[in-house]
Short mmCIF file of C-alpha atoms in Angstrom, two decimals:
data_model
loop_
_atom_site.label_atom_id
_atom_site.label_comp_id
_atom_site.label_asym_id
_atom_site.label_seq_id
_atom_site.Cartn_x
_atom_site.Cartn_y
_atom_site.Cartn_z
CA UNK A 773 1.05 -13.39 -19.87
CA UNK A 774 -1.17 -17.00 -19.88
CA UNK A 775 -3.78 -16.52 -17.07
CA UNK A 776 -4.40 -19.69 -15.65
CA UNK A 777 -7.07 -21.24 -13.68
CA UNK A 778 -5.32 -20.86 -10.12
CA UNK A 779 -5.69 -16.85 -11.51
CA UNK A 780 -9.59 -17.68 -13.04
CA UNK A 781 -10.67 -19.60 -9.87
CA UNK A 782 -9.22 -16.80 -7.73
CA UNK A 783 -11.35 -14.37 -9.41
CA UNK A 784 -14.08 -15.54 -9.89
CA UNK A 785 -14.07 -16.89 -5.90
CA UNK A 786 -13.84 -13.11 -5.14
CA UNK A 787 -16.57 -11.61 -7.93
CA UNK A 788 -20.19 -12.12 -8.58
CA UNK A 789 -20.52 -9.58 -11.15
CA UNK A 790 -18.82 -6.24 -13.50
CA UNK A 791 -20.02 -2.94 -13.57
CA UNK A 792 -18.11 -1.06 -16.50
CA UNK A 793 -18.16 2.30 -17.19
CA UNK A 794 -18.98 3.72 -21.14
CA UNK A 795 -15.64 5.52 -20.95
CA UNK A 796 -13.93 2.62 -20.00
CA UNK A 797 -14.70 -0.16 -22.52
CA UNK A 798 -12.27 0.40 -24.79
CA UNK A 799 -9.30 -0.32 -23.33
CA UNK A 800 -7.38 -3.16 -24.00
CA UNK A 801 -7.01 -3.73 -20.07
CA UNK A 802 -11.27 -3.56 -19.70
CA UNK A 803 -11.33 -6.63 -22.63
CA UNK A 804 -8.94 -8.49 -20.97
CA UNK A 805 -10.41 -8.88 -18.11
CA UNK A 806 -13.78 -9.17 -19.37
CA UNK A 807 -12.52 -12.15 -21.43
CA UNK A 808 -10.47 -13.84 -18.22
CA UNK A 809 -13.53 -13.96 -15.90
CA UNK A 810 -16.67 -14.98 -18.30
CA UNK A 811 -19.01 -13.37 -15.24
CA UNK A 812 -22.55 -11.09 -16.00
CA UNK A 813 -21.43 -7.73 -17.59
CA UNK A 814 -23.25 -4.61 -17.53
CA UNK A 815 -22.16 -1.34 -19.43
CA UNK A 816 -23.29 2.18 -17.22
CA UNK A 817 -22.40 5.67 -17.04
CA UNK A 818 -21.30 6.20 -13.36
CA UNK A 819 -20.66 4.77 -10.29
CA UNK A 820 -24.19 6.28 -9.27
CA UNK A 821 -26.17 3.80 -11.66
CA UNK A 822 -25.04 0.44 -9.24
CA UNK A 823 -28.31 -0.82 -7.98
CA UNK A 824 -27.56 -0.34 -3.80
CA UNK A 825 -27.82 -4.49 -3.57
CA UNK A 826 -24.67 -4.94 -5.41
CA UNK A 827 -22.42 -1.60 -3.15
CA UNK A 828 -20.23 -4.90 -2.38
CA UNK A 829 -16.99 -6.22 -2.88
CA UNK A 830 -18.63 -8.97 -4.40
CA UNK A 831 -19.20 -6.55 -7.32
CA UNK A 832 -15.75 -5.16 -10.29
CA UNK A 833 -16.62 -2.06 -11.05
CA UNK A 834 -14.10 -0.81 -14.14
CA UNK A 835 -14.00 2.69 -15.15
CA UNK A 836 -11.69 5.83 -15.78
CA UNK A 837 -10.34 8.05 -13.69
CA UNK A 838 -11.62 11.13 -13.13
CA UNK A 839 -10.29 14.01 -11.47
CA UNK A 840 -6.41 14.09 -9.63
CA UNK A 841 -3.81 11.64 -11.96
CA UNK A 842 -1.56 12.00 -9.34
CA UNK A 843 -1.75 12.73 -5.69
CA UNK A 844 0.18 13.34 -3.15
CA UNK A 845 0.16 11.00 0.18
CA UNK A 846 -2.34 12.65 2.57
CA UNK A 847 -0.21 12.45 5.56
CA UNK A 848 -1.53 13.10 8.94
CA UNK A 849 -1.71 16.84 10.94
CA UNK A 850 1.18 17.63 12.56
CA UNK A 851 3.12 14.83 11.51
CA UNK A 852 5.80 14.41 9.54
CA UNK A 853 5.08 12.54 6.09
CA UNK A 854 7.46 11.59 3.27
CA UNK A 855 6.53 13.40 0.12
CA UNK A 856 5.17 10.11 -0.84
CA UNK A 857 2.95 10.51 -4.75
CA UNK A 858 0.33 7.93 -5.29
CA UNK A 859 -1.71 6.97 -8.13
CA UNK A 860 -5.07 5.13 -7.78
CA UNK A 861 -4.98 2.15 -9.55
CA UNK A 862 -7.20 -0.48 -7.55
CA UNK A 863 -9.51 0.82 -4.97
CA UNK A 864 -10.58 -1.97 -2.17
CA UNK A 865 -9.51 -4.90 -1.84
CA UNK A 866 -10.56 -8.03 -0.32
CA UNK A 867 -7.90 -9.59 2.39
CA UNK A 868 -9.46 -8.67 5.30
CA UNK A 869 -7.54 -6.93 8.12
CA UNK A 870 -8.95 -6.00 10.95
CA UNK A 871 -7.03 -2.94 11.18
CA UNK A 872 -7.89 -1.09 7.57
CA UNK A 873 -8.46 2.21 7.18
CA UNK A 874 -10.83 1.12 4.14
CA UNK A 875 -13.50 -0.86 7.01
CA UNK A 876 -14.43 2.95 7.47
CA UNK A 877 -15.91 3.80 4.13
CA UNK A 878 -15.95 1.02 1.27
CA UNK A 879 -17.41 -1.40 2.38
CA UNK A 880 -19.98 -0.60 1.00
CA UNK A 881 -18.33 -0.61 -2.12
CA UNK A 882 -17.37 -2.06 -4.84
CA UNK A 883 -13.45 -3.48 -6.04
CA UNK A 884 -12.67 -0.11 -7.90
CA UNK A 885 -10.82 -0.77 -11.27
CA UNK A 886 -9.53 2.10 -13.11
CA UNK A 887 -8.15 1.45 -16.50
CA UNK A 888 -6.32 4.21 -18.04
CA UNK A 889 -2.93 4.00 -17.01
CA UNK A 890 -0.92 5.93 -19.80
CA UNK A 891 -1.82 9.74 -18.55
CA UNK A 892 -0.90 8.77 -15.10
CA UNK A 893 2.35 7.72 -16.43
CA UNK A 894 2.91 11.11 -17.89
CA UNK A 895 1.74 12.82 -15.22
CA UNK A 896 4.64 10.75 -13.05
CA UNK A 897 7.55 11.63 -16.39
CA UNK A 898 6.20 15.47 -16.10
CA UNK A 899 6.33 15.27 -12.12
CA UNK A 900 10.01 14.49 -12.02
CA UNK A 901 11.52 16.31 -14.92
CA UNK A 902 10.21 19.21 -12.94
CA UNK A 903 12.00 17.66 -9.72
CA UNK A 904 15.59 16.47 -11.26
CA UNK A 905 17.45 17.06 -8.42
CA UNK A 906 15.88 14.70 -6.28
CA UNK A 907 14.34 11.15 -6.68
CA UNK A 908 9.95 10.83 -6.57
CA UNK A 909 8.57 7.72 -5.13
CA UNK A 910 5.48 7.09 -6.60
CA UNK A 911 3.52 4.20 -5.65
CA UNK A 912 -0.23 2.27 -6.23
CA UNK A 913 -1.32 0.59 -2.97
CA UNK A 914 -2.45 3.88 -1.15
CA UNK A 915 -6.27 3.02 -1.67
CA UNK A 916 -6.15 -0.96 -2.35
CA UNK A 917 -3.53 -3.67 -2.88
CA UNK A 918 -0.80 -2.97 -5.69
CA UNK A 919 -0.98 -7.03 -6.95
CA UNK A 920 -4.17 -8.30 -6.06
CA UNK A 921 -5.85 -8.09 -8.85
CA UNK A 922 -3.09 -7.14 -11.17
CA UNK A 923 -2.16 -10.38 -13.21
CA UNK A 924 -6.01 -9.90 -14.20
CA UNK A 925 -5.67 -6.42 -15.69
CA UNK A 926 -2.22 -6.21 -15.95
CA UNK A 927 -1.22 -2.53 -15.13
CA UNK A 928 1.71 -2.46 -13.12
CA UNK A 929 3.68 -3.08 -15.35
CA UNK A 930 2.69 -0.39 -17.98
CA UNK A 931 3.94 1.70 -15.16
CA UNK A 932 6.98 -0.37 -14.49
CA UNK A 933 7.90 -0.27 -18.56
CA UNK A 934 6.72 3.46 -19.07
CA UNK A 935 9.04 4.44 -16.11
CA UNK A 936 11.99 2.40 -16.58
CA UNK A 937 13.88 5.64 -18.42
CA UNK A 938 13.25 8.10 -16.03
CA UNK A 939 15.89 8.06 -13.98
CA UNK A 940 14.87 9.89 -10.98
CA UNK A 941 11.66 7.48 -10.25
CA UNK A 942 10.59 4.41 -8.24
CA UNK A 943 7.80 3.37 -8.96
CA UNK A 944 6.35 0.81 -5.84
CA UNK A 945 3.78 -1.64 -6.47
CA UNK A 946 3.32 -2.67 -2.75
CA UNK A 947 1.64 -6.22 -2.04
CA UNK A 948 0.39 -8.72 0.91
CA UNK A 949 0.18 -11.42 -2.14
CA UNK A 950 3.10 -13.38 -3.95
CA UNK A 951 1.67 -12.25 -7.39
CA UNK A 952 4.56 -11.15 -8.83
CA UNK A 953 5.26 -13.76 -11.45
CA UNK A 954 3.65 -11.72 -13.77
CA UNK A 955 6.25 -8.82 -13.63
CA UNK A 956 9.61 -11.14 -13.72
CA UNK A 957 10.02 -11.03 -17.08
CA UNK A 958 10.04 -7.83 -18.00
CA UNK A 959 13.17 -6.54 -19.67
CA UNK A 960 13.73 -3.29 -18.79
CA UNK A 961 12.61 -2.71 -14.93
CA UNK A 962 14.10 0.64 -14.76
CA UNK A 963 13.75 1.83 -10.83
CA UNK A 964 10.94 -0.56 -10.84
CA UNK A 965 10.35 -1.71 -6.67
CA UNK A 966 8.14 -4.97 -5.18
CA UNK A 967 7.43 -4.12 -2.13
CA UNK A 968 5.80 -6.44 0.66
CA UNK A 969 4.06 -5.16 3.76
CA UNK A 970 4.98 -7.80 6.66
CA UNK A 971 3.69 -8.51 9.76
CA UNK A 972 5.22 -12.12 12.16
CA UNK A 973 2.41 -15.23 10.99
CA UNK A 974 0.19 -15.03 14.50
CA UNK A 975 -0.18 -11.41 13.44
CA UNK A 976 -1.14 -12.61 9.73
CA UNK A 977 -2.90 -15.25 11.11
CA UNK A 978 -5.49 -13.40 12.85
CA UNK A 979 -5.77 -9.75 11.89
CA UNK A 980 -4.86 -10.48 7.57
CA UNK A 981 -6.66 -13.21 7.43
CA UNK A 982 -7.56 -13.19 3.62
CA UNK A 983 -3.78 -12.21 3.33
CA UNK A 984 -1.30 -14.79 1.92
CA UNK A 985 1.25 -16.56 4.76
CA UNK A 986 4.70 -14.53 5.67
CA UNK A 987 6.81 -16.89 3.31
CA UNK A 988 4.71 -16.56 0.76
CA UNK A 989 5.52 -12.84 0.58
CA UNK A 990 9.16 -13.62 1.45
CA UNK A 991 9.61 -16.13 -1.42
CA UNK A 992 7.94 -13.38 -3.50
CA UNK A 993 10.38 -11.17 -2.79
CA UNK A 994 13.19 -13.88 -3.40
CA UNK A 995 11.85 -13.99 -6.96
CA UNK A 996 11.28 -10.43 -7.01
CA UNK A 997 15.18 -9.56 -5.92
CA UNK A 998 16.37 -12.39 -8.63
CA UNK A 999 14.37 -11.02 -11.68
CA UNK A 1000 16.48 -7.36 -10.69
CA UNK A 1001 13.52 -5.83 -9.36
CA UNK A 1002 14.32 -3.70 -6.00
CA UNK A 1003 12.81 -4.45 -3.27
CA UNK A 1004 10.92 -2.51 0.04
CA UNK A 1005 9.46 -3.79 3.77
CA UNK A 1006 6.99 -1.87 5.20
CA UNK A 1007 6.09 -3.09 8.99
CA UNK A 1008 2.33 -1.15 9.13
CA UNK A 1009 1.07 -1.78 11.38
CA UNK A 1010 3.56 -3.05 13.90
CA UNK A 1011 0.77 -4.73 16.69
CA UNK A 1012 2.10 -4.98 20.39
CA UNK A 1013 0.32 -8.33 20.99
CA UNK A 1014 2.29 -10.64 23.30
CA UNK A 1015 5.02 -11.25 22.82
CA UNK A 1016 5.60 -8.41 20.40
CA UNK A 1017 9.37 -7.85 20.54
CA UNK A 1018 10.32 -11.63 20.13
CA UNK A 1019 7.66 -11.87 17.08
CA UNK A 1020 8.91 -8.56 15.20
CA UNK A 1021 12.60 -8.95 16.05
CA UNK A 1022 12.26 -12.94 14.03
CA UNK A 1023 10.22 -11.00 11.09
CA UNK A 1024 12.87 -8.70 10.71
CA UNK A 1025 15.64 -11.20 10.99
CA UNK A 1026 14.46 -13.34 7.67
CA UNK A 1027 15.71 -10.06 5.82
CA UNK A 1028 19.01 -10.94 6.13
CA UNK A 1029 18.31 -13.55 3.04
CA UNK A 1030 18.55 -10.51 0.93
CA UNK A 1031 21.24 -8.35 -0.71
CA UNK A 1032 21.27 -5.04 1.39
CA UNK A 1033 22.20 -2.63 -1.61
CA UNK A 1034 18.66 -3.68 -3.02
CA UNK A 1035 16.09 -2.54 -0.14
CA UNK A 1036 15.35 0.20 -0.90
CA UNK A 1037 13.60 1.73 2.23
CA UNK A 1038 11.52 0.29 4.73
CA UNK A 1039 9.15 1.88 6.87
CA UNK A 1040 7.50 0.91 10.56
CA UNK A 1041 4.21 2.33 11.96
CA UNK A 1042 2.59 1.08 14.78
CA UNK A 1043 -0.94 0.67 14.86
CA UNK A 1044 -3.52 3.36 14.73
CA UNK A 1045 -7.12 4.47 14.08
CA UNK A 1046 -10.22 7.22 13.74
CA UNK A 1047 -12.63 6.85 15.90
CA UNK A 1048 -14.63 5.42 13.12
CA UNK A 1049 -12.35 2.83 12.84
CA UNK A 1050 -12.64 2.18 15.97
CA UNK A 1051 -16.09 1.14 16.25
CA UNK A 1052 -15.80 -1.23 13.06
CA UNK A 1053 -12.72 -3.04 15.38
CA UNK A 1054 -14.85 -2.95 18.31
CA UNK A 1055 -17.60 -4.95 16.86
CA UNK A 1056 -14.58 -7.41 15.42
CA UNK A 1057 -13.77 -7.89 19.16
CA UNK A 1058 -9.77 -7.47 17.89
CA UNK A 1059 -7.77 -8.46 21.50
CA UNK A 1060 -5.38 -5.58 20.26
CA UNK A 1061 -8.07 -2.96 20.79
CA UNK A 1062 -8.39 -3.61 24.91
CA UNK A 1063 -4.34 -2.02 24.62
CA UNK A 1064 -3.82 1.39 26.20
CA UNK A 1065 -4.66 3.58 23.48
CA UNK A 1066 -5.04 7.72 23.16
CA UNK A 1067 -6.19 10.40 21.24
CA UNK A 1068 -3.30 12.15 19.44
CA UNK A 1069 -3.08 16.04 17.77
CA UNK A 1070 -4.32 14.63 14.49
CA UNK A 1071 -7.32 12.51 15.56
CA UNK A 1072 -6.15 9.02 16.07
CA UNK A 1073 -5.80 7.28 18.35
CA UNK A 1074 -2.50 5.61 18.43
CA UNK A 1075 -0.55 3.78 21.61
CA UNK A 1076 0.65 5.93 23.91
CA UNK A 1077 4.03 7.65 23.39
CA UNK A 1078 5.85 5.88 25.95
CA UNK A 1079 5.20 2.18 24.75
CA UNK A 1080 5.87 3.52 20.40
CA UNK A 1081 9.24 5.43 21.83
CA UNK A 1082 10.63 1.41 23.19
CA UNK A 1083 8.50 0.13 19.42
CA UNK A 1084 9.89 2.26 17.25
CA UNK A 1085 13.64 2.51 19.25
CA UNK A 1086 13.95 -1.64 18.80
CA UNK A 1087 13.00 -2.00 15.87
CA UNK A 1088 14.98 0.76 14.41
CA UNK A 1089 18.17 -0.29 15.91
CA UNK A 1090 17.39 -4.06 14.35
CA UNK A 1091 16.35 -3.39 10.88
CA UNK A 1092 19.88 -0.72 10.61
CA UNK A 1093 21.68 -4.18 12.19
CA UNK A 1094 20.46 -6.46 9.61
CA UNK A 1095 19.79 -4.08 6.34
CA UNK A 1096 21.60 -0.97 5.18
CA UNK A 1097 17.94 0.52 3.92
CA UNK A 1098 16.46 4.11 4.52
CA UNK A 1099 14.35 3.39 7.27
CA UNK A 1100 12.11 5.84 8.09
CA UNK A 1101 8.55 6.04 10.51
CA UNK A 1102 4.94 6.42 9.13
CA UNK A 1103 2.81 9.32 10.48
CA UNK A 1104 4.81 10.38 13.74
CA UNK A 1105 5.76 12.79 15.29
CA UNK A 1106 9.80 14.53 15.74
CA UNK A 1107 9.44 13.47 19.52
CA UNK A 1108 9.23 9.79 17.84
CA UNK A 1109 12.06 10.08 15.44
CA UNK A 1110 14.53 12.37 17.96
CA UNK A 1111 14.46 9.23 20.54
CA UNK A 1112 14.07 6.36 17.50
CA UNK A 1113 16.47 6.99 14.81
CA UNK A 1114 18.15 9.86 17.15
CA UNK A 1115 17.46 12.94 15.10
CA UNK A 1116 14.28 13.91 12.77
CA UNK A 1117 14.52 12.39 9.08
CA UNK A 1118 15.86 15.60 7.15
CA UNK A 1119 19.07 15.22 9.19
CA UNK A 1120 19.70 11.68 8.99
CA UNK A 1121 21.58 10.87 5.66
CA UNK A 1122 20.42 7.78 4.81
CA UNK A 1123 16.43 9.26 4.49
CA UNK A 1124 17.35 13.10 3.77
CA UNK A 1125 16.75 11.59 0.02
CA UNK A 1126 12.95 10.53 1.24
CA UNK A 1127 11.93 13.70 2.50
CA UNK A 1128 12.75 16.28 0.05
CA UNK A 1129 10.07 17.93 -0.78
CA UNK A 1130 8.83 17.95 -4.47
CA UNK A 1131 7.67 21.51 -5.31
CA UNK A 1132 3.60 21.18 -4.89
CA UNK A 1133 2.91 23.81 -8.21
CA UNK A 1134 5.20 20.49 -9.58
CA UNK A 1135 1.82 17.95 -8.54
CA UNK A 1136 -1.32 20.34 -7.73
CA UNK A 1137 -1.02 22.32 -11.64
CA UNK A 1138 -2.18 19.47 -13.04
CA UNK A 1139 -3.78 17.46 -9.80
CA UNK A 1140 -6.77 19.96 -7.91
CA UNK A 1141 -8.74 17.67 -7.68
CA UNK A 1142 -8.51 14.90 -5.21
CA UNK A 1143 -10.60 11.64 -5.45
CA UNK A 1144 -13.05 10.73 -2.88
CA UNK A 1145 -10.46 7.85 -2.13
CA UNK A 1146 -7.49 9.59 -1.49
CA UNK A 1147 -9.85 12.96 0.38
CA UNK A 1148 -10.81 10.28 2.96
CA UNK A 1149 -7.53 9.43 3.61
CA UNK A 1150 -6.26 13.19 3.79
CA UNK A 1151 -9.05 13.31 6.78
CA UNK A 1152 -8.64 10.46 8.89
CA UNK A 1153 -5.04 8.82 8.04
CA UNK A 1154 -4.88 5.47 8.91
CA UNK A 1155 -2.72 2.20 8.46
CA UNK A 1156 -3.56 1.47 4.37
CA UNK A 1157 -4.32 -2.29 2.87
#
């Protein structure tokens, strides 16, 4: 891919410096990014060698993964989890979402990129081979935006091509950008899924200040599906501000232009946050914090249950009319599922495949140690980037 001046300027406006661990020096992705950015570079042994004054998002840290190659979505206690698998590829982002759980602990961390993608690809293949009777969904959007920095490193292409011939793997790259052009010419896309986190434009302008517009994201989705990719969409978090119903239903209506068979899944999740994040939101004086929230069994604050029931039922019903997709609720209880969807996911035919559990042994045998980011998310949960 030709690295355009647009991207060079975009990343130069984000980063001031690069640190790279010694074990990541020889990777082609490292060399590519360093050459493209032309920023000051310092070799170090580990993240511990980064000076305190550089522990922020103006620093790009390139390293090799320590610990788990593939982990489970940490889920949340006493709520239904969809058994999604994750790879930490890009950790942290600069898209400025006011509600993002990363604000609870990544404010003083560099943007971290793990360049050893081949080992994770092989681990995903091994898991898929051990679970031939089910679809394995895996993605890189758990602790960072999958595509914000991908035009710089071009690692998503490795996953898409490397997993293309593994028939029961759906690899998902999730984003709030429109950065898909570098992936369009890949010939063998397999079951590759490019997905977009969506909110009404009014929410994007006020709560996702550095992310890309709704139209930008949907235009990118159009490019992706025309190039042969599957799509997925995530309405998470749904924020119940003034006229929320009309705004979200209007946004859902925009999905009607996409081929129904190409939208593989859609998730819905209402705004939620742990106590640590509540303090950050309060400091930013976000208006949605003045709504009614209650602490739930997992320690996170959510809208009152009757409010959530209303939101989920209305959005679920409309999505069922506009798409034929598998629709699921993120981090919700069986009470919500029964009210909004009529049953729990394992008993809804179109969602059964999403919730079929992967054997613990298959994932845990080589991934017993979780990365620090995944461990944190397991403790507090919350909206992802």
